[in-house]
C-alpha positions as CSV (number, residue, x, y, z in Angstrom):
1,Q,61.7,126.9,122.5
2,M,62.4,125.3,125.9
3,S,63.2,127.6,128.8
4,A,63.3,127.4,132.6
5,V,59.6,128.1,132.9
6,Q,58.8,125.2,130.5
7,F,61.1,122.9,132.4
8,N,59.0,123.6,135.5
9,K,56.0,122.2,133.7
10,L,57.6,118.8,133.4
11,S,56.9,116.3,136.2
12,R,59.4,115.5,138.8
13,K,59.6,111.8,137.7
14,T,60.5,112.9,134.2
15,L,63.2,115.3,135.4
16,E,64.7,112.7,137.7
17,K,64.9,110.2,134.8
18,L,66.6,112.6,132.4
19,A,68.9,114.4,134.9
20,P,71.6,111.8,135.3
21,Q,72.3,111.8,131.5
22,A,71.6,115.4,130.8
23,L,73.7,116.6,133.8
24,P,76.7,114.1,133.9
25,G,78.7,116.3,136.4
26,A,75.9,116.8,139.0
27,S,75.9,115.0,142.3
28,E,73.0,112.9,143.8
29,K,72.2,115.6,146.3
30,D,71.5,118.1,143.6
31,L,69.2,115.8,141.7
32,K,66.8,115.2,144.6
33,S,65.1,118.7,144.3
34,K,63.1,119.7,141.3
35,S,64.1,123.3,141.5
36,T,67.8,122.5,141.6
37,I,67.4,120.2,138.6
38,V,65.6,122.9,136.6
39,S,68.3,125.5,137.5
40,L,71.1,123.1,136.6
41,L,69.5,122.3,133.3
42,K,69.2,126.0,132.4
43,T,72.9,126.6,133.4
44,E,74.1,123.6,131.5
45,A,72.2,124.7,128.4
46,E,73.7,128.2,128.5
47,I,77.3,126.9,129.0
48,V,77.0,124.4,126.1
49,G,75.3,127.1,123.9
50,V,78.1,129.5,124.4
51,K,80.6,126.8,123.6
52,E,78.8,126.0,120.4
53,L,78.7,129.7,119.4
54,A,82.5,130.0,120.1
55,F,83.3,127.0,117.9
56,M,81.2,128.5,115.1
57,M,83.3,131.7,115.0
58,N,86.7,132.0,113.3
59,H,89.7,133.6,115.0
60,L,89.1,137.0,113.3
61,E,85.6,137.2,114.7
62,L,86.7,136.1,118.1
63,R,89.6,138.6,118.1
64,E,87.3,141.4,117.2
65,I,85.0,140.7,120.2
66,C,88.0,140.0,122.6
67,D,90.0,143.1,121.5
68,N,87.4,145.7,120.7
69,Y,84.5,144.8,123.0
70,L,85.9,142.7,125.9
71,K,89.4,144.4,125.8
72,V,91.1,141.2,127.0
73,E,94.6,141.7,128.4
74,Y,97.1,139.1,127.0
75,K,100.2,137.8,128.6
76,E,103.6,138.7,127.2
77,G,104.4,136.6,124.1
78,A,100.9,135.3,123.7
79,N,99.8,134.4,120.2
80,K,96.7,136.6,119.5
81,K,95.9,134.5,116.4
82,N,95.5,131.3,118.4
83,K,91.8,130.4,118.1
84,M,91.9,128.1,121.2
85,M,93.2,130.9,123.4
86,L,90.6,133.4,122.0
87,T,87.8,130.8,122.5
88,K,88.8,130.4,126.2
89,R,88.8,134.2,126.8
90,F,85.4,134.5,125.1
91,M,83.9,131.8,127.3
92,E,85.5,133.2,130.4
93,S,83.4,136.4,130.0
94,F,80.2,134.3,130.5
95,E,81.4,132.7,133.8
96,V,80.6,135.8,135.8
97,V,77.3,136.7,134.3
98,C,74.6,134.6,132.5
99,V,73.8,134.8,128.8
100,A,70.8,137.1,129.4
101,D,72.9,139.6,131.4
102,W,75.9,139.5,129.1
103,I,73.7,140.3,126.0
104,K,71.7,142.9,128.0
105,K,74.8,144.8,128.9
106,C,76.1,144.7,125.3
107,K,75.5,148.1,123.6
108,D,77.8,147.6,120.6
109,R,75.6,147.0,117.5
110,N,78.5,145.5,115.5
111,V,79.0,142.8,118.2
112,L,75.3,141.9,118.2
113,E,75.1,141.8,114.4
114,L,78.2,139.6,114.3
115,L,76.7,137.1,116.8
116,N,73.4,137.0,114.8
117,N,75.3,136.5,111.5
118,V,77.4,133.7,112.9
119,M,74.3,131.9,114.2
120,G,72.5,132.3,110.8
121,L,69.9,134.8,111.9
122,P,68.6,137.4,109.5
123,V,70.0,140.9,110.1
124,S,69.1,144.2,108.3
125,K,69.4,147.9,109.0
126,K,65.8,148.0,110.2
127,T,66.5,145.4,112.9
128,T,66.5,147.1,116.3
129,M,68.9,146.5,119.1
130,E,66.3,144.9,121.2
131,E,65.5,142.4,118.4
132,L,69.2,141.6,118.0
133,K,69.6,141.0,121.7
134,E,66.5,138.8,122.0
135,N,67.3,136.7,118.9
136,A,70.9,136.1,120.0
137,K,69.8,135.1,123.6
138,E,67.1,132.7,122.3
139,Q,69.4,131.1,119.7
140,I,72.3,130.5,122.2
141,C,69.8,128.8,124.6
142,L,68.4,126.8,121.7
143,F,71.9,125.5,120.7
144,G,72.6,124.5,124.3
145,E,69.2,122.8,124.9
146,T,69.6,120.8,121.6
147,V,73.0,119.5,122.7
148,V,71.6,118.6,126.2
149,F,68.6,116.7,124.7
150,H,70.8,114.8,122.4
151,R,72.4,113.2,125.4
152,L,69.0,111.5,126.2
153,T,67.6,108.3,124.8
154,V,64.5,108.0,122.6
155,P,62.2,106.7,125.4
156,Q,63.3,109.7,127.6
157,L,62.5,112.1,124.8
158,R,59.1,110.5,124.3
159,S,58.3,110.9,128.0
160,I,59.1,114.6,127.7
161,C,56.7,114.8,124.7
162,E,54.1,113.1,126.8
163,D,54.4,115.6,129.7
164,M,54.2,118.4,127.2
165,N,51.0,116.9,125.6
166,L,52.5,116.6,122.2
167,N,51.0,114.3,119.6
168,G,52.7,112.0,117.1
169,Y,55.8,111.1,119.2
170,E,54.9,107.3,119.2
171,G,55.2,107.1,115.4
172,T,58.9,108.1,115.2
173,S,62.2,107.0,116.7
174,S,64.3,109.9,115.3
175,K,66.0,112.0,117.9
176,R,66.1,115.0,115.6
177,I,62.3,115.0,115.0
178,L,61.6,114.5,118.7
179,I,64.0,117.3,119.8
180,E,62.6,119.6,117.2
181,A,59.1,119.0,118.5
182,I,60.2,119.6,122.1
183,T,62.1,122.8,121.4
184,T,59.3,124.3,119.3
185,G,56.4,122.9,121.3
186,T,54.6,121.6,118.2
187,D,53.0,118.2,117.4
188,I,54.9,115.8,115.2
189,P,53.0,115.4,111.9
190,E,52.0,112.0,110.7
191,R,54.1,110.4,108.0
192,A,52.6,110.3,104.6
193,P,51.7,106.7,103.6
194,T,54.4,105.2,101.4
195,K,53.4,104.1,98.0
196,K,53.5,100.4,97.4
197,V,55.7,99.5,94.5
198,A,54.3,96.9,92.3
199,V,56.3,93.7,91.9
200,T,57.4,93.2,88.3
201,K,58.1,90.1,86.4
202,K,61.7,89.0,86.0
203,K,63.1,89.7,82.5
204,P,66.6,89.2,81.0
205,I,68.8,92.1,81.6
206,A,69.2,92.8,77.9
207,K,65.4,93.1,77.6
208,A,64.7,95.3,80.7
209,T,63.2,98.7,80.0
210,K,62.2,99.9,83.5
211,Y,64.2,100.6,86.7
212,Q,62.3,98.2,89.0
213,E,62.7,95.3,86.6
214,L,66.4,95.3,87.3
215,F,66.3,96.6,90.9
216,Q,64.0,94.0,92.2
217,H,65.4,90.9,90.6
218,Y,69.2,91.5,90.2
219,S,72.0,92.3,92.6
220,A,74.8,94.7,92.0
221,A,77.2,91.8,91.4
222,D,74.9,90.4,88.7
223,L,74.6,93.8,86.9
224,L,78.4,94.3,87.2
225,D,79.1,90.9,85.6
226,W,76.7,91.7,82.7
227,C,78.4,95.0,82.1
228,K,81.8,93.3,81.9
229,E,80.5,90.7,79.4
230,N,79.0,93.4,77.2
231,S,82.0,95.8,77.4
232,L,80.1,98.4,79.4
233,K,81.5,100.7,82.0
234,T,81.6,99.0,85.4
235,S,82.1,102.0,87.7
236,G,79.3,103.3,90.1
237,T,76.7,102.0,92.5
238,K,73.8,99.7,91.7
239,K,71.6,102.7,90.8
240,V,74.3,104.0,88.3
241,L,74.7,100.5,86.8
242,I,70.9,100.2,86.3
243,E,70.7,103.6,84.6
244,R,73.6,102.7,82.4
245,I,72.1,99.4,81.3
246,L,68.7,100.9,80.6
247,A,70.5,103.6,78.4
248,F,72.4,100.9,76.6
249,N,69.3,98.9,76.0
250,G,67.7,102.1,74.6
251,G,70.5,102.4,72.0
252,D,73.0,104.8,73.7
253,T,76.4,103.3,73.1
254,E,78.5,106.4,73.2
255,N,78.1,107.1,76.9
256,T,77.8,103.5,78.1
257,L,80.5,101.5,76.4
258,A,84.0,101.2,77.9
259,S,87.0,102.6,76.0
260,N,88.4,100.0,73.6
261,V,92.1,101.2,73.9
262,S,93.8,100.6,77.1
263,P,97.5,100.2,78.0
264,K,97.0,96.8,79.7
265,K,95.6,95.3,76.5
266,K,98.7,96.4,74.5
267,K,101.1,94.7,76.9
268,A,99.0,91.5,76.9
269,S,99.0,91.4,73.0
270,A,102.8,91.9,72.9
271,K,103.7,88.9,75.0
272,P,102.2,86.0,72.9
273,K,104.4,87.0,70.0
274,K,107.5,85.8,71.8
275,A,105.8,82.6,72.9
276,S,104.5,81.8,69.4
277,L,108.0,81.2,68.0
278,P,108.7,77.5,67.4
279,P,111.3,76.1,69.8
280,K,114.2,75.2,67.5
281,K,117.6,74.6,69.1
282,A,119.7,75.7,66.1
283,K,117.9,79.0,65.8
284,K,118.1,79.7,69.5
285,V,121.9,79.4,69.5
286,E,122.1,82.0,66.7
287,V,119.6,84.4,68.2
288,E,120.9,84.2,71.8
289,P,124.3,85.7,71.2
290,E,122.7,89.0,70.1
291,D,120.6,89.2,73.3
292,E,123.4,88.0,75.5
293,S,125.9,90.3,73.9
294,M,123.7,93.2,74.7
295,E,123.4,92.0,78.3
296,D,127.2,91.3,78.4
297,E,128.0,94.9,77.4
298,E,125.9,96.2,80.3
299,S,127.3,93.6,82.7
300,L,130.9,94.4,81.6
301,Q,130.3,98.1,82.3
302,E,129.0,97.2,85.7
303,E,131.9,94.8,86.5
304,K,134.6,97.2,85.3
305,S,134.6,99.2,88.4
306,A,134.7,96.1,90.7
307,E,137.6,94.6,88.6
308,E,139.6,97.8,88.6
309,E,139.2,98.1,92.4
310,S,140.3,94.5,93.0
311,A,143.2,95.0,90.5
312,Q,144.4,98.1,92.4
313,E,144.3,96.3,95.7
314,Q,146.3,93.4,94.3
315,S,148.8,95.7,92.7
316,E,149.2,97.6,96.0
317,Q,149.8,94.4,97.9
318,S,152.3,93.1,95.4
319,E,154.2,96.4,95.5
320,Q,154.3,96.3,99.3
321,E,155.6,92.7,99.2
322,Q,158.3,93.5,96.6
323,S,159.4,96.6,98.5
324,A,159.7,94.5,101.7
325,Q,161.8,91.8,99.9
326,E,164.0,94.5,98.3
327,Q,164.7,96.0,101.7
328,S,165.6,92.7,103.3
329,E,167.9,91.9,100.4
330,Q,169.6,95.3,100.7
331,E,170.2,94.7,104.4
332,Q,171.7,91.3,103.8
333,S,174.0,92.6,101.0
334,A,175.0,95.5,103.2
335,Q,176.1,93.2,106.0
336,E,178.1,90.9,103.7
337,Q,179.9,93.6,101.7
338,E,181.7,96.4,103.5
339,E,181.7,98.7,100.5
340,P,178.5,98.3,98.5
341,A,178.5,99.6,94.9
342,P,175.0,101.2,94.3
343,E,175.4,101.4,90.5
344,E,176.3,97.7,90.1
345,S,173.5,96.5,92.5
346,E,170.8,98.4,90.6
347,E,172.0,97.0,87.2
348,N,172.0,93.5,88.6
349,K,168.5,93.9,90.0
350,E,167.2,95.2,86.6
351,E,168.8,92.2,84.9
352,V,167.4,89.7,87.4
353,D,163.9,91.3,87.0
354,E,164.0,91.1,83.2
355,E,165.2,87.5,83.3
356,A,162.4,86.6,85.7
357,Q,159.8,88.2,83.6
358,K,161.0,86.5,80.4
359,A,161.1,83.1,82.2
360,A,157.6,83.5,83.4
361,I,156.3,84.5,80.0
362,D,158.1,81.6,78.3
363,A,156.6,79.1,80.9
364,E,153.1,80.4,80.3
365,R,153.5,80.1,76.5
366,A,155.0,76.6,76.8
367,L,152.0,75.4,78.8
368,R,149.4,77.0,76.5
369,T,150.8,76.4,73.0
370,N,153.6,73.7,73.4
371,E,155.6,75.7,70.8
372,P,159.0,77.3,70.9
373,V,159.0,80.9,72.1
374,D,160.7,83.8,70.3
375,E,162.4,86.1,72.6
376,N,162.0,89.1,70.3
377,E,158.1,89.1,70.2
378,D,156.3,92.3,71.2
379,E,155.0,92.8,74.7
380,E,151.5,93.3,73.4
381,S,151.4,89.7,72.0
382,N,152.2,88.4,75.5
383,L,148.8,89.5,76.7
384,D,146.9,87.6,74.0
385,I,145.5,84.1,74.7
386,E,146.3,81.8,71.8
387,L,143.3,79.6,71.1
388,S,144.3,77.9,67.9
389,Q,146.7,75.0,68.3
390,S,148.2,72.4,66.1
391,T,146.4,69.3,65.0
392,S,148.6,67.2,67.2
393,A,147.8,69.3,70.2
394,E,144.1,68.9,69.5
395,K,144.4,65.1,69.9
396,D,146.3,65.3,73.2
397,N,144.3,68.2,74.7
398,D,140.9,67.5,76.3
399,Y,139.7,71.1,75.9
400,P,138.4,72.5,72.7
401,T,140.5,74.7,70.4
402,D,137.7,75.6,68.0
403,I,135.1,77.4,70.2
404,K,132.9,78.8,67.5
405,G,129.3,78.7,68.6
406,L,130.1,77.2,72.1
407,V,128.6,78.8,75.2
408,F,131.0,79.8,78.0
409,S,130.5,81.2,81.5
410,V,133.3,82.7,83.6
411,Y,133.4,82.6,87.4
412,G,136.2,83.2,89.9
413,D,139.6,85.1,90.0
414,F,142.4,84.4,87.5
415,S,145.8,85.7,86.6
416,R,144.1,87.4,83.7
417,S,141.2,89.8,84.1
418,K,137.7,88.7,83.3
419,K,137.5,91.3,80.5
420,E,140.5,89.8,78.7
421,I,139.0,86.2,79.0
422,V,135.6,87.4,77.6
423,A,137.4,89.2,74.8
424,A,139.3,86.1,73.9
425,I,136.1,84.0,73.8
426,E,134.4,86.5,71.5
427,K,137.5,86.7,69.4
428,G,137.3,82.9,68.8
429,N,133.6,83.4,67.8
430,G,132.5,81.9,71.1
431,I,129.4,82.9,73.1
432,Y,129.8,84.4,76.5
433,S,126.9,83.9,79.0
434,K,126.8,86.2,82.0
435,S,124.9,83.6,84.1
436,L,125.3,79.9,84.5
437,T,122.3,78.2,82.9
438,K,121.4,74.9,81.2
439,K,122.6,76.4,77.9
440,T,126.2,76.8,79.3
441,Q,128.5,74.2,77.7
442,Y,131.8,75.1,79.3
443,L,132.6,76.8,82.6
444,V,135.9,78.7,83.0
445,C,136.7,78.6,86.7
446,N,139.2,77.5,89.4
447,P,138.2,73.9,90.2
448,E,139.9,74.2,93.6
449,D,137.7,77.1,94.7
450,T,135.1,75.0,96.6
451,K,133.4,78.1,98.1
452,N,132.2,79.3,94.7
453,K,128.6,78.3,94.1
454,A,129.1,78.1,90.3
455,V,131.9,75.6,90.7
456,V,129.8,73.5,93.0
457,A,126.8,73.6,90.7
458,A,129.0,72.7,87.7
459,K,130.4,69.6,89.4
C-alpha cells in the first residue's frame, strides 16, 4: 500500500499536478515544496481514514471506545446515544496524536479487536497484539489514501502509475482498477479477449429457439407487443421477455401465459349489456320510474334535513311577526279602552283566527277545484292536493288532471313542502324526476323566480 516513503518516490511534477485536487484546503505556498506536499498527503490520508472508520462503527461500538477506553467527559444533559456526538469525540482523540501513535499507545486488546472487526480484518485468539496494531494502522491509512486518490482524474492516476513503473495502466479507464494497482503496487493484468458473438439470421419470434436470435434483431418494445398479442406475461426487462418467449416456444404455457381472469375484464363485459338494449321510447318510460324512484328515495332523505331546517326558520319568522302584531294590537286596544276585559279579548282573537284560517282554506280549495267547500271536512283532508277535476274543468284548465305516466320536475319554494308535492305526483301515478332533463314533460316551479336556473332553462 502507499505510504509517505512511496510518495517520496514520485516525481515533483506529478505531486504538483495531483496536489490541488488531492489537498483542496492547502495554500499555494504549501504546494511549492515536495516535502510539504508529501507530509500533507500523509496527514490528509490519516484524517480521512479515521473519518471512514468512525462512519463504519455504530453508536454502541463508538460508546464502548469513548466510555471504556478514552473515558470521555460529557456535558450535563448530553445524549450519550447520539452517534454524531460520539463520532466527534472519537475523531478528536486523533487530533493530538497521529494514527500510528494512537494505536501504539493502545494496550486494550478488546479495542484493537473491535477496530479490526469493523474494518473486516480477520481476528483470532492466536493473533498477537502487534499484528492487531499493524493491521489496524495499515487499513486506516489504506481507507484514507483510497478516498484521496478518488479525488484525482484518470490521467493523473495514470501518471502516478507511470512514475511507479506499473504496467497495463493504458488499457483501462477505471478509477477503481487504477487505485487498486497504486495502493498494492502491482501491475494491471491485461483483459481477456472478448469472444465475438456470431451474427444470427433473423427469424420470426414464434420460431426463435436461441437467445441471440431475439436479442440481435428485436427491441424490447417489439417483444412486449408480441407478448401482448399472444397473451403472455409482459413484466420484466428485455432479457426476461426473451427467456419467457423461448420457454413459450418450447411448450411451457403454465409459467408464461398471463392469467385469464382479471377484474378489469369483468367490468368491461358488464357494460355492453346495458348498451345492447333496443332504444324504445315506450319501454324507457316504464323502466325509468323504477330507477328514478330509487334515486328519489335517496334524494328525499337528503333533502329532508334541508327542508326541515328551512321550515323551522320560516315558522320562527312567522311566529315573531305574529307576536309583534299581537303586541301592537294590544297596545292600541289598551289606549282606546280604559278597562280592558282580558277574557273577552282572548275569545275574540280565537274566533278571528279560526275565521281567517277557514277563509284561507276555502279560497285555496275554490282556486284548485272550483267546487263548493264543506265546512265540516277533516283537517287532514285540507293538506291533500286534489288532482281529479270535473270534465268541465278539464276543458277550461290548461294543466293536465290525469298525470299518469307523465314526468314532472319540482324546483323552487312553495306554500307546500316539496315532499307533499312529490307524494301527490306519485299518488296520481305520475313520475317524479330529480333532475331537469329532456325527458321532463312538466316543471312545477314559480315562474316569477328569474334567479332559478331551472325556470330559465324551462323557458
